[in-house]
Tab-separated table of C-alpha atoms in Angstrom:
chain	number	residue	atom	x	y	z
R	1	UNK	CA	102.787	180.224	39.021
R	2	UNK	CA	101.131	177.467	38.495
R	3	UNK	CA	101.687	175.659	34.845
R	4	UNK	CA	99.732	172.573	35.246
R	5	UNK	CA	97.583	170.935	31.683
R	6	UNK	CA	95.762	168.763	34.158
R	7	UNK	CA	92.933	169.694	36.642
R	8	UNK	CA	93.744	167.150	38.882
R	9	UNK	CA	97.434	167.919	39.409
R	10	UNK	CA	96.626	171.105	40.743
R	11	UNK	CA	97.283	171.586	44.584
R	12	UNK	CA	93.031	172.232	45.066
R	13	UNK	CA	91.865	169.721	42.835
R	14	UNK	CA	89.396	167.821	45.761
R	15	UNK	CA	88.243	171.219	46.697
R	16	UNK	CA	87.653	172.568	43.689
R	17	UNK	CA	85.894	169.572	42.164
R	18	UNK	CA	84.035	169.649	44.714
R	19	UNK	CA	82.734	172.961	43.600
R	20	UNK	CA	82.725	172.385	39.835
R	21	UNK	CA	79.767	169.585	41.872
R	22	UNK	CA	77.862	171.682	44.159
R	23	UNK	CA	77.442	173.973	41.450
R	24	UNK	CA	76.310	172.443	38.938
R	25	UNK	CA	73.438	171.198	41.126
R	26	UNK	CA	72.883	173.484	43.243
R	27	UNK	CA	72.500	177.816	41.229
R	28	UNK	CA	74.476	180.742	43.803
R	29	UNK	CA	70.198	181.890	42.579
R	30	UNK	CA	68.862	178.634	44.600
R	31	UNK	CA	71.144	178.672	48.089
R	32	UNK	CA	68.433	177.426	50.549
R	33	UNK	CA	65.420	174.909	49.510
R	34	UNK	CA	63.994	177.416	53.498
R	35	UNK	CA	61.171	179.388	52.115
R	36	UNK	CA	61.744	182.263	52.325
R	37	UNK	CA	64.633	182.220	53.957
R	38	UNK	CA	68.143	183.395	52.545
R	39	UNK	CA	70.465	185.499	55.544
R	40	UNK	CA	70.283	184.233	59.339
R	41	UNK	CA	72.548	185.137	61.612
R	42	UNK	CA	73.263	183.330	65.579
R	43	UNK	CA	73.596	184.687	68.254
R	44	UNK	CA	73.147	183.213	71.639
R	45	UNK	CA	74.684	185.671	75.104
R	46	UNK	CA	72.939	189.071	75.439
R	47	UNK	CA	70.393	188.771	72.792
R	48	UNK	CA	67.831	191.814	72.772
R	49	UNK	CA	64.697	190.405	71.079
R	50	UNK	CA	64.020	194.590	69.875
R	51	UNK	CA	67.331	194.200	68.477
R	52	UNK	CA	66.477	191.953	66.951
R	53	UNK	CA	63.676	192.293	65.032
R	54	UNK	CA	64.488	195.911	64.124
R	55	UNK	CA	67.499	194.252	61.925
R	56	UNK	CA	66.329	193.712	58.912
R	57	UNK	CA	69.227	191.576	57.094
R	58	UNK	CA	68.423	188.503	58.238
R	59	UNK	CA	65.342	185.610	57.796
R	60	UNK	CA	66.575	183.920	61.099
R	61	UNK	CA	67.472	183.738	64.148
R	62	UNK	CA	69.255	181.125	65.923
R	63	UNK	CA	69.430	181.925	69.651
R	64	UNK	CA	69.560	181.244	72.373
R	65	UNK	CA	65.722	180.265	75.363
R	66	UNK	CA	66.568	182.506	77.800
R	67	UNK	CA	68.303	185.149	78.227
R	68	UNK	CA	70.335	184.031	81.129
R	69	UNK	CA	70.363	180.371	80.905
R	70	UNK	CA	67.904	179.071	83.682
R	71	UNK	CA	63.974	179.495	83.506
R	72	UNK	CA	63.657	182.205	85.184
R	73	UNK	CA	65.680	184.389	82.301
R	74	UNK	CA	62.641	183.405	79.730
R	75	UNK	CA	62.379	185.524	76.717
R	76	UNK	CA	58.732	186.018	76.771
R	77	UNK	CA	55.839	184.914	73.729
R	78	UNK	CA	54.936	188.678	73.561
R	79	UNK	CA	59.306	189.145	73.441
R	80	UNK	CA	59.505	186.598	70.572
R	81	UNK	CA	56.332	186.820	68.965
R	82	UNK	CA	57.958	190.319	68.090
R	83	UNK	CA	60.815	188.420	65.987
R	84	UNK	CA	58.481	186.819	63.977
R	85	UNK	CA	56.396	190.057	63.083
R	86	UNK	CA	59.347	191.600	62.171
R	87	UNK	CA	59.219	188.012	58.949
R	88	UNK	CA	62.021	186.543	60.593
R	89	UNK	CA	62.027	182.870	61.973
R	90	UNK	CA	63.435	182.198	65.937
R	91	UNK	CA	65.076	178.938	65.612
R	92	UNK	CA	65.680	177.634	69.331
R	93	UNK	CA	69.309	176.326	70.668
R	94	UNK	CA	69.195	173.120	71.923
R	95	UNK	CA	71.744	171.224	73.320
R	96	UNK	CA	70.493	167.736	72.947
R	97	UNK	CA	74.479	165.358	73.382
R	98	UNK	CA	76.111	167.729	76.832
R	99	UNK	CA	74.126	168.340	79.908
R	100	UNK	CA	74.644	172.504	81.293
R	101	UNK	CA	75.153	173.458	84.700
R	102	UNK	CA	73.375	176.479	83.962
R	103	UNK	CA	69.686	175.147	82.900
R	104	UNK	CA	66.393	174.959	84.559
R	105	UNK	CA	66.669	170.552	84.986
R	106	UNK	CA	69.983	171.144	86.413
R	107	UNK	CA	69.404	169.683	90.242
R	108	UNK	CA	72.583	170.691	92.783
R	109	UNK	CA	73.600	167.278	93.799
R	110	UNK	CA	74.610	166.271	90.032
R	111	UNK	CA	77.211	167.039	91.027
R	112	UNK	CA	77.893	164.217	94.092
R	113	UNK	CA	75.633	161.455	93.344
R	114	UNK	CA	74.655	162.032	89.471
R	115	UNK	CA	72.090	160.571	86.914
R	116	UNK	CA	73.001	157.232	85.694
R	117	UNK	CA	73.088	159.490	82.202
R	118	UNK	CA	74.889	161.878	83.027
R	119	UNK	CA	78.916	161.574	82.287
R	120	UNK	CA	81.390	162.588	82.704
R	121	UNK	CA	82.436	167.492	82.898
R	122	UNK	CA	84.027	168.592	79.478
R	123	UNK	CA	87.296	170.171	79.690
R	124	UNK	CA	86.970	172.591	76.969
R	125	UNK	CA	83.667	173.938	78.608
R	126	UNK	CA	83.050	173.961	81.869
R	127	UNK	CA	79.954	174.020	83.725
R	128	UNK	CA	79.006	171.065	79.847
R	129	UNK	CA	78.496	167.189	81.009
R	130	UNK	CA	78.497	164.933	78.260
R	131	UNK	CA	74.899	162.851	78.475
R	132	UNK	CA	74.184	159.331	77.423
R	133	UNK	CA	71.138	160.316	75.670
R	134	UNK	CA	69.485	157.140	74.324
R	135	UNK	CA	68.590	156.870	78.016
R	136	UNK	CA	64.844	157.283	79.108
R	137	UNK	CA	64.791	160.247	81.592
R	138	UNK	CA	67.760	162.604	79.706
R	139	UNK	CA	65.597	161.944	76.504
R	140	UNK	CA	61.926	163.204	78.978
R	141	UNK	CA	63.743	166.091	79.818
R	142	UNK	CA	64.769	167.038	76.158
R	143	UNK	CA	60.875	166.316	75.214
R	144	UNK	CA	60.198	168.610	77.786
R	145	UNK	CA	61.341	171.236	77.497
R	146	UNK	CA	60.223	170.791	73.201
R	147	UNK	CA	57.261	171.570	74.000
R	148	UNK	CA	57.814	175.149	76.750
R	149	UNK	CA	60.093	176.035	73.439
R	150	UNK	CA	57.056	175.803	71.584
R	151	UNK	CA	54.726	177.753	74.123
R	152	UNK	CA	57.057	180.350	73.503
R	153	UNK	CA	56.787	181.075	70.328
R	154	UNK	CA	59.875	179.626	68.462
R	155	UNK	CA	58.963	178.452	65.051
R	156	UNK	CA	62.163	175.828	65.131
R	157	UNK	CA	65.986	173.942	67.081
R	158	UNK	CA	68.897	174.211	67.200
R	159	UNK	CA	70.780	170.926	67.678
R	160	UNK	CA	74.464	171.032	69.258
R	161	UNK	CA	76.050	168.584	70.759
R	162	UNK	CA	74.529	166.265	67.907
R	163	UNK	CA	78.149	164.867	67.560
R	164	UNK	CA	78.352	163.546	70.919
R	165	UNK	CA	76.893	159.893	68.578
R	166	UNK	CA	81.352	159.658	68.519
R	167	UNK	CA	81.786	159.770	72.557
R	168	UNK	CA	80.227	157.184	73.260
R	169	UNK	CA	81.252	154.562	69.911
R	170	UNK	CA	84.727	155.901	69.707
R	171	UNK	CA	85.547	157.678	72.270
R	172	UNK	CA	84.780	156.634	74.743
R	173	UNK	CA	83.384	153.101	73.419
R	174	UNK	CA	80.261	152.287	75.555
R	175	UNK	CA	77.436	151.914	74.039
R	176	UNK	CA	78.686	150.792	69.882
R	177	UNK	CA	75.860	151.864	68.099
R	178	UNK	CA	75.435	155.621	69.825
R	179	UNK	CA	75.008	156.416	66.295
R	180	UNK	CA	71.878	155.002	65.303
R	181	UNK	CA	70.504	156.169	68.890
R	182	UNK	CA	71.346	160.048	68.351
R	183	UNK	CA	69.794	159.694	64.868
R	184	UNK	CA	66.849	158.371	66.247
R	185	UNK	CA	67.156	160.904	69.208
R	186	UNK	CA	67.468	163.191	66.123
R	187	UNK	CA	64.241	162.191	64.343
R	188	UNK	CA	61.902	161.684	67.409
R	189	UNK	CA	62.570	165.544	68.248
R	190	UNK	CA	61.022	166.148	64.966
R	191	UNK	CA	58.254	164.283	65.854
R	192	UNK	CA	58.203	166.110	68.781
R	193	UNK	CA	58.171	169.418	68.037
R	194	UNK	CA	56.581	168.991	65.099
R	195	UNK	CA	53.375	166.895	66.917
R	196	UNK	CA	52.692	169.979	69.691
R	197	UNK	CA	53.437	173.512	66.932
R	198	UNK	CA	52.947	171.607	63.212
R	199	UNK	CA	54.354	170.913	60.371
R	200	UNK	CA	56.228	174.082	59.640
R	201	UNK	CA	58.629	173.876	62.225
R	202	UNK	CA	61.968	173.372	62.020
R	203	UNK	CA	64.714	171.043	62.335
R	204	UNK	CA	68.505	172.342	62.052
R	205	UNK	CA	71.025	170.232	64.202
R	206	UNK	CA	74.546	171.145	63.492
R	207	UNK	CA	77.824	170.060	63.812
R	208	UNK	CA	77.798	166.337	63.120
R	209	UNK	CA	76.960	165.353	59.489
R	210	UNK	CA	79.293	162.480	58.747
R	211	UNK	CA	76.367	160.433	60.859
R	212	UNK	CA	74.569	159.635	57.610
R	213	UNK	CA	77.794	158.012	56.073
R	214	UNK	CA	78.679	155.701	59.791
R	215	UNK	CA	77.324	151.355	60.155
R	216	UNK	CA	74.357	151.908	61.760
R	217	UNK	CA	72.632	154.165	59.742
R	218	UNK	CA	73.600	154.277	55.968
R	219	UNK	CA	70.296	154.112	53.923
R	220	UNK	CA	66.764	154.138	55.245
R	221	UNK	CA	67.721	155.445	58.446
R	222	UNK	CA	69.624	158.358	57.270
R	223	UNK	CA	66.801	159.357	54.403
R	224	UNK	CA	64.181	159.431	57.341
R	225	UNK	CA	67.300	161.332	58.466
R	226	UNK	CA	67.436	163.491	55.416
R	227	UNK	CA	63.614	164.299	56.168
R	228	UNK	CA	63.084	164.414	59.347
R	229	UNK	CA	65.673	168.195	59.273
R	230	UNK	CA	65.589	171.342	57.246
R	231	UNK	CA	68.943	171.826	57.734
R	232	UNK	CA	72.013	171.764	58.932
R	233	UNK	CA	74.071	174.252	60.959
R	234	UNK	CA	78.106	173.759	60.160
R	235	UNK	CA	80.828	175.555	61.835
R	236	UNK	CA	84.508	176.049	60.301
R	237	UNK	CA	84.222	174.348	57.274
R	238	UNK	CA	86.851	176.464	55.750
R	239	UNK	CA	88.455	178.119	58.209
R	240	UNK	CA	90.341	176.086	61.002
R	241	UNK	CA	92.324	176.004	63.181
R	242	UNK	CA	93.492	177.060	66.853
R	243	UNK	CA	92.348	180.098	66.911
R	244	UNK	CA	89.291	181.290	68.471
R	245	UNK	CA	89.477	183.295	65.028
R	246	UNK	CA	90.576	183.876	62.303
R	247	UNK	CA	92.327	180.406	62.037
R	248	UNK	CA	93.948	180.548	58.977
R	249	UNK	CA	91.950	178.922	55.119
R	250	UNK	CA	91.707	175.067	55.590
R	251	UNK	CA	88.467	174.189	53.970
R	252	UNK	CA	87.635	170.211	54.550
R	253	UNK	CA	87.009	168.320	51.758
R	254	UNK	CA	85.869	165.188	53.318
R	255	UNK	CA	83.159	167.467	55.240
R	256	UNK	CA	82.030	169.387	52.073
R	257	UNK	CA	82.381	166.144	50.913
R	258	UNK	CA	79.298	164.358	53.228
R	259	UNK	CA	77.779	168.431	53.267
R	260	UNK	CA	77.609	167.906	48.925
R	261	UNK	CA	75.298	164.614	50.048
R	262	UNK	CA	72.459	167.027	52.544
R	263	UNK	CA	72.555	170.022	49.868
R	264	UNK	CA	71.869	167.324	46.905
R	265	UNK	CA	69.007	165.978	49.678
R	266	UNK	CA	67.310	169.254	48.963
R	267	UNK	CA	69.190	170.974	52.937
R	268	UNK	CA	70.205	174.109	53.425
R	269	UNK	CA	72.980	174.056	55.654
R	270	UNK	CA	73.696	177.465	58.172
R	271	UNK	CA	77.727	178.451	58.171
R	272	UNK	CA	79.059	179.560	60.440
R	273	UNK	CA	82.859	180.636	60.467
R	274	UNK	CA	84.623	182.322	63.597
R	275	UNK	CA	85.898	185.926	61.918
R	276	UNK	CA	86.328	189.884	62.689
R	277	UNK	CA	89.396	190.250	59.804
R	278	UNK	CA	87.373	191.454	56.507
R	279	UNK	CA	89.862	189.765	54.027
R	280	UNK	CA	88.714	186.645	55.692
R	281	UNK	CA	85.128	187.630	55.615
R	282	UNK	CA	85.412	188.451	51.936
R	283	UNK	CA	87.145	184.808	51.548
R	284	UNK	CA	84.391	183.435	53.025
R	285	UNK	CA	81.410	185.131	51.611
R	286	UNK	CA	82.564	183.771	47.495
R	287	UNK	CA	82.998	180.165	49.154
R	288	UNK	CA	79.787	179.980	50.832
R	289	UNK	CA	78.527	181.309	47.052
R	290	UNK	CA	80.185	178.158	45.723
R	291	UNK	CA	79.344	176.275	48.091
R	292	UNK	CA	75.248	177.375	47.862
R	293	UNK	CA	75.694	177.716	51.344
R	294	UNK	CA	74.299	180.785	53.699
R	295	UNK	CA	76.827	181.924	55.412
R	296	UNK	CA	77.994	184.217	58.983
R	297	UNK	CA	80.616	185.312	60.941
R	298	UNK	CA	80.667	186.650	64.243
R	299	UNK	CA	83.231	185.352	67.706
R	300	UNK	CA	82.757	182.620	69.909
R	301	UNK	CA	81.245	183.070	72.301
R	302	UNK	CA	78.332	184.311	69.730
R	303	UNK	CA	77.936	187.486	72.525
R	304	UNK	CA	77.386	189.945	69.065
R	305	UNK	CA	74.436	190.127	67.417
R	306	UNK	CA	75.926	190.870	63.134
R	307	UNK	CA	74.337	191.498	60.287
R	308	UNK	CA	73.400	188.892	58.377
R	309	UNK	CA	75.752	188.010	55.062
R	310	UNK	CA	74.607	187.572	50.965
R	311	UNK	CA	76.886	184.865	49.629
R	312	UNK	CA	78.567	187.675	46.963
R	313	UNK	CA	81.856	189.408	47.843
R	314	UNK	CA	81.733	192.987	49.143
R	315	UNK	CA	84.132	193.935	46.987
R	316	UNK	CA	84.835	196.420	49.683
R	317	UNK	CA	89.994	196.166	50.360
R	318	UNK	CA	91.195	193.689	52.252
R	319	UNK	CA	88.745	190.751	49.913
R	320	UNK	CA	90.600	187.616	48.425
R	321	UNK	CA	93.897	188.798	45.564
R	322	UNK	CA	92.241	187.776	42.849
R	323	UNK	CA	87.933	187.841	42.350
R	324	UNK	CA	85.552	186.919	39.643
R	325	UNK	CA	83.642	189.671	37.676
R	326	UNK	CA	81.589	187.052	35.989
R	327	UNK	CA	81.609	186.041	32.784
R	328	UNK	CA	80.063	188.466	29.863
R	329	UNK	CA	77.839	187.461	28.101
R	330	UNK	CA	76.405	183.991	29.758
R	331	UNK	CA	74.993	182.538	28.200
R	332	UNK	CA	76.749	183.049	24.964
R	333	UNK	CA	77.966	182.055	20.976
R	334	UNK	CA	80.606	182.195	19.970
R	335	UNK	CA	82.400	184.306	22.506
R	336	UNK	CA	82.994	186.094	26.095
R	337	UNK	CA	84.517	188.007	28.417
R	338	UNK	CA	85.807	186.902	31.702
R	339	UNK	CA	85.844	189.603	33.727
R	340	UNK	CA	87.954	189.224	37.256
R	341	UNK	CA	89.654	192.281	39.277
R	342	UNK	CA	92.482	191.902	40.772
R	343	UNK	CA	93.703	193.543	44.496
R	344	UNK	CA	97.564	194.090	43.710
R	345	UNK	CA	100.174	193.558	40.712
R	346	UNK	CA	100.937	189.335	40.573
R	347	UNK	CA	100.716	186.871	37.945
R	348	UNK	CA	97.883	184.777	36.651
R	349	UNK	CA	96.336	183.259	34.644
R	350	UNK	CA	92.835	182.363	33.019
R	351	UNK	CA	91.761	178.578	31.754
R	352	UNK	CA	89.080	176.854	31.362
R	353	UNK	CA	87.391	173.084	31.753
R	354	UNK	CA	84.527	171.051	31.572
R	355	UNK	CA	81.290	169.714	33.545
R	356	UNK	CA	83.839	166.998	34.411
R	357	UNK	CA	86.646	168.768	35.676
R	358	UNK	CA	88.604	167.748	32.888
R	359	UNK	CA	91.408	170.712	30.890
R	360	UNK	CA	90.028	173.332	28.161
R	361	UNK	CA	91.917	175.975	27.547
R	362	UNK	CA	94.916	177.534	28.755
R	363	UNK	CA	93.904	180.880	28.356
R	364	UNK	CA	97.515	181.164	28.827
R	365	UNK	CA	99.307	183.274	31.925
R	366	UNK	CA	100.400	187.479	31.991
R	367	UNK	CA	101.997	190.496	35.029
R	368	UNK	CA	97.653	191.804	35.876
R	369	UNK	CA	98.962	195.048	37.792
R	370	UNK	CA	95.353	196.258	40.073
R	371	UNK	CA	91.932	196.958	38.486
R	372	UNK	CA	89.303	194.921	37.126
R	373	UNK	CA	90.235	193.160	34.303
R	374	UNK	CA	89.574	190.433	31.589
R	375	UNK	CA	89.565	187.608	28.515
R	376	UNK	CA	88.377	186.502	26.018
R	377	UNK	CA	87.831	183.395	24.879
R	378	UNK	CA	86.392	183.052	22.049
R	379	UNK	CA	84.723	179.012	22.282
R	380	UNK	CA	88.102	177.205	20.875
R	381	UNK	CA	89.551	174.451	23.682
R	382	UNK	CA	93.386	174.086	23.291
R	383	UNK	CA	93.803	172.558	19.782
R	384	UNK	CA	92.087	175.314	18.250
R	385	UNK	CA	88.418	173.749	17.652
R	386	UNK	CA	84.835	174.789	18.595
R	387	UNK	CA	83.727	173.170	21.522
R	388	UNK	CA	80.196	171.512	21.831
R	389	UNK	CA	76.971	173.533	23.915
R	390	UNK	CA	76.606	172.699	27.230
R	391	UNK	CA	77.937	174.100	30.988
R	392	UNK	CA	82.271	175.820	31.178
R	393	UNK	CA	84.054	176.923	33.906
R	394	UNK	CA	86.710	178.545	33.921
R	395	UNK	CA	90.042	179.618	37.017
R	396	UNK	CA	90.860	182.692	37.833
R	397	UNK	CA	94.296	181.444	39.231
R	398	UNK	CA	96.763	183.943	40.930
R	399	UNK	CA	100.063	182.971	42.556
R	400	UNK	CA	97.936	182.354	45.966
R	401	UNK	CA	94.281	182.370	45.494
R	402	UNK	CA	91.495	182.066	42.952
R	403	UNK	CA	88.642	181.651	42.006
R	404	UNK	CA	86.022	180.702	39.233
R	405	UNK	CA	82.382	180.269	38.154
R	406	UNK	CA	79.994	178.267	35.434
R	407	UNK	CA	78.796	179.727	32.343
R	408	UNK	CA	77.612	178.184	29.182
R	409	UNK	CA	77.739	177.592	25.914
R	410	UNK	CA	74.986	177.752	23.353
R	411	UNK	CA	74.313	175.966	19.960
């Protein structure tokens, strides 16, 4: 079992320190900045507007423009209006970094005689083609489609393949300023969207979060990018691997660090993980709560509608080994009880850290049986002296899992 006496010695130090920073800046009670949105859902295949309208577990739905992918299958304004009338914001999926051969704009002769902006087929997604997204002809297609989407009644856009800039600047280095071109394209899409649909239209890119850190984007353009978007959709940030679903717990500290900047700019993070196992789902729910993200789970095909999720652990069988229950009272003076639930018999320790991540107190390790438990902290440090008032964090740590929480010591 870990017996370290400095947070920097803990194997998950960087992830834990990021969570401390996020929890300091964004209490779980204020997870989102999009007004009225505390949960969301994401379905691209087989979406039924009546089913969506009837589901009361989410406030925002990302869905396709069309049931079949082509213009003939477009959802009607009445169907989209019914979703809005049910208190949900319908946001339309739109790929801006790849062309899809089943969309309304696709021409049969393009495979033999492609336009100048059409690039190679995506080997991982047959029928999807890289596009030189900075080309005016491709952008004209997108802007034309935006008008149609607004006329259908959607309340915003969910932009996919924003990270195409990386392909054209690094993997196939044809355009060294592709990062700048993509940032400017996203901003222009936002301007067009709101010009046609009004200022309440939402703009949410998916992935591509590192664009604001690129050399050609940092500074004023990055600031404009943050101002143009309302949220960012993020895939596979906590669970990553080679499988379509149920990859191992593997939080990406680099991505989480950049996403903290988005949160600092008031951008809502819509997180999706492709999970079906309840234990993984509960661990994700708690991680999303700690990071201030709005969580959702589905299968990678996105062909089912799951219920929206609140960013709290469910406590059902199969949950993580350790689940924090909170500190009571909180705020407190001079002592509080740190509650946690153990799902199996194991050795568990509780440690206290200040807002800078410095170890304040080690409350010791002992064996715990499955069930609810509590450890008392009297507000004293490792030397037995009372600490000053302020924000503190507790880590409840076991052999293979941990949970954290925030508490406030009053004067």
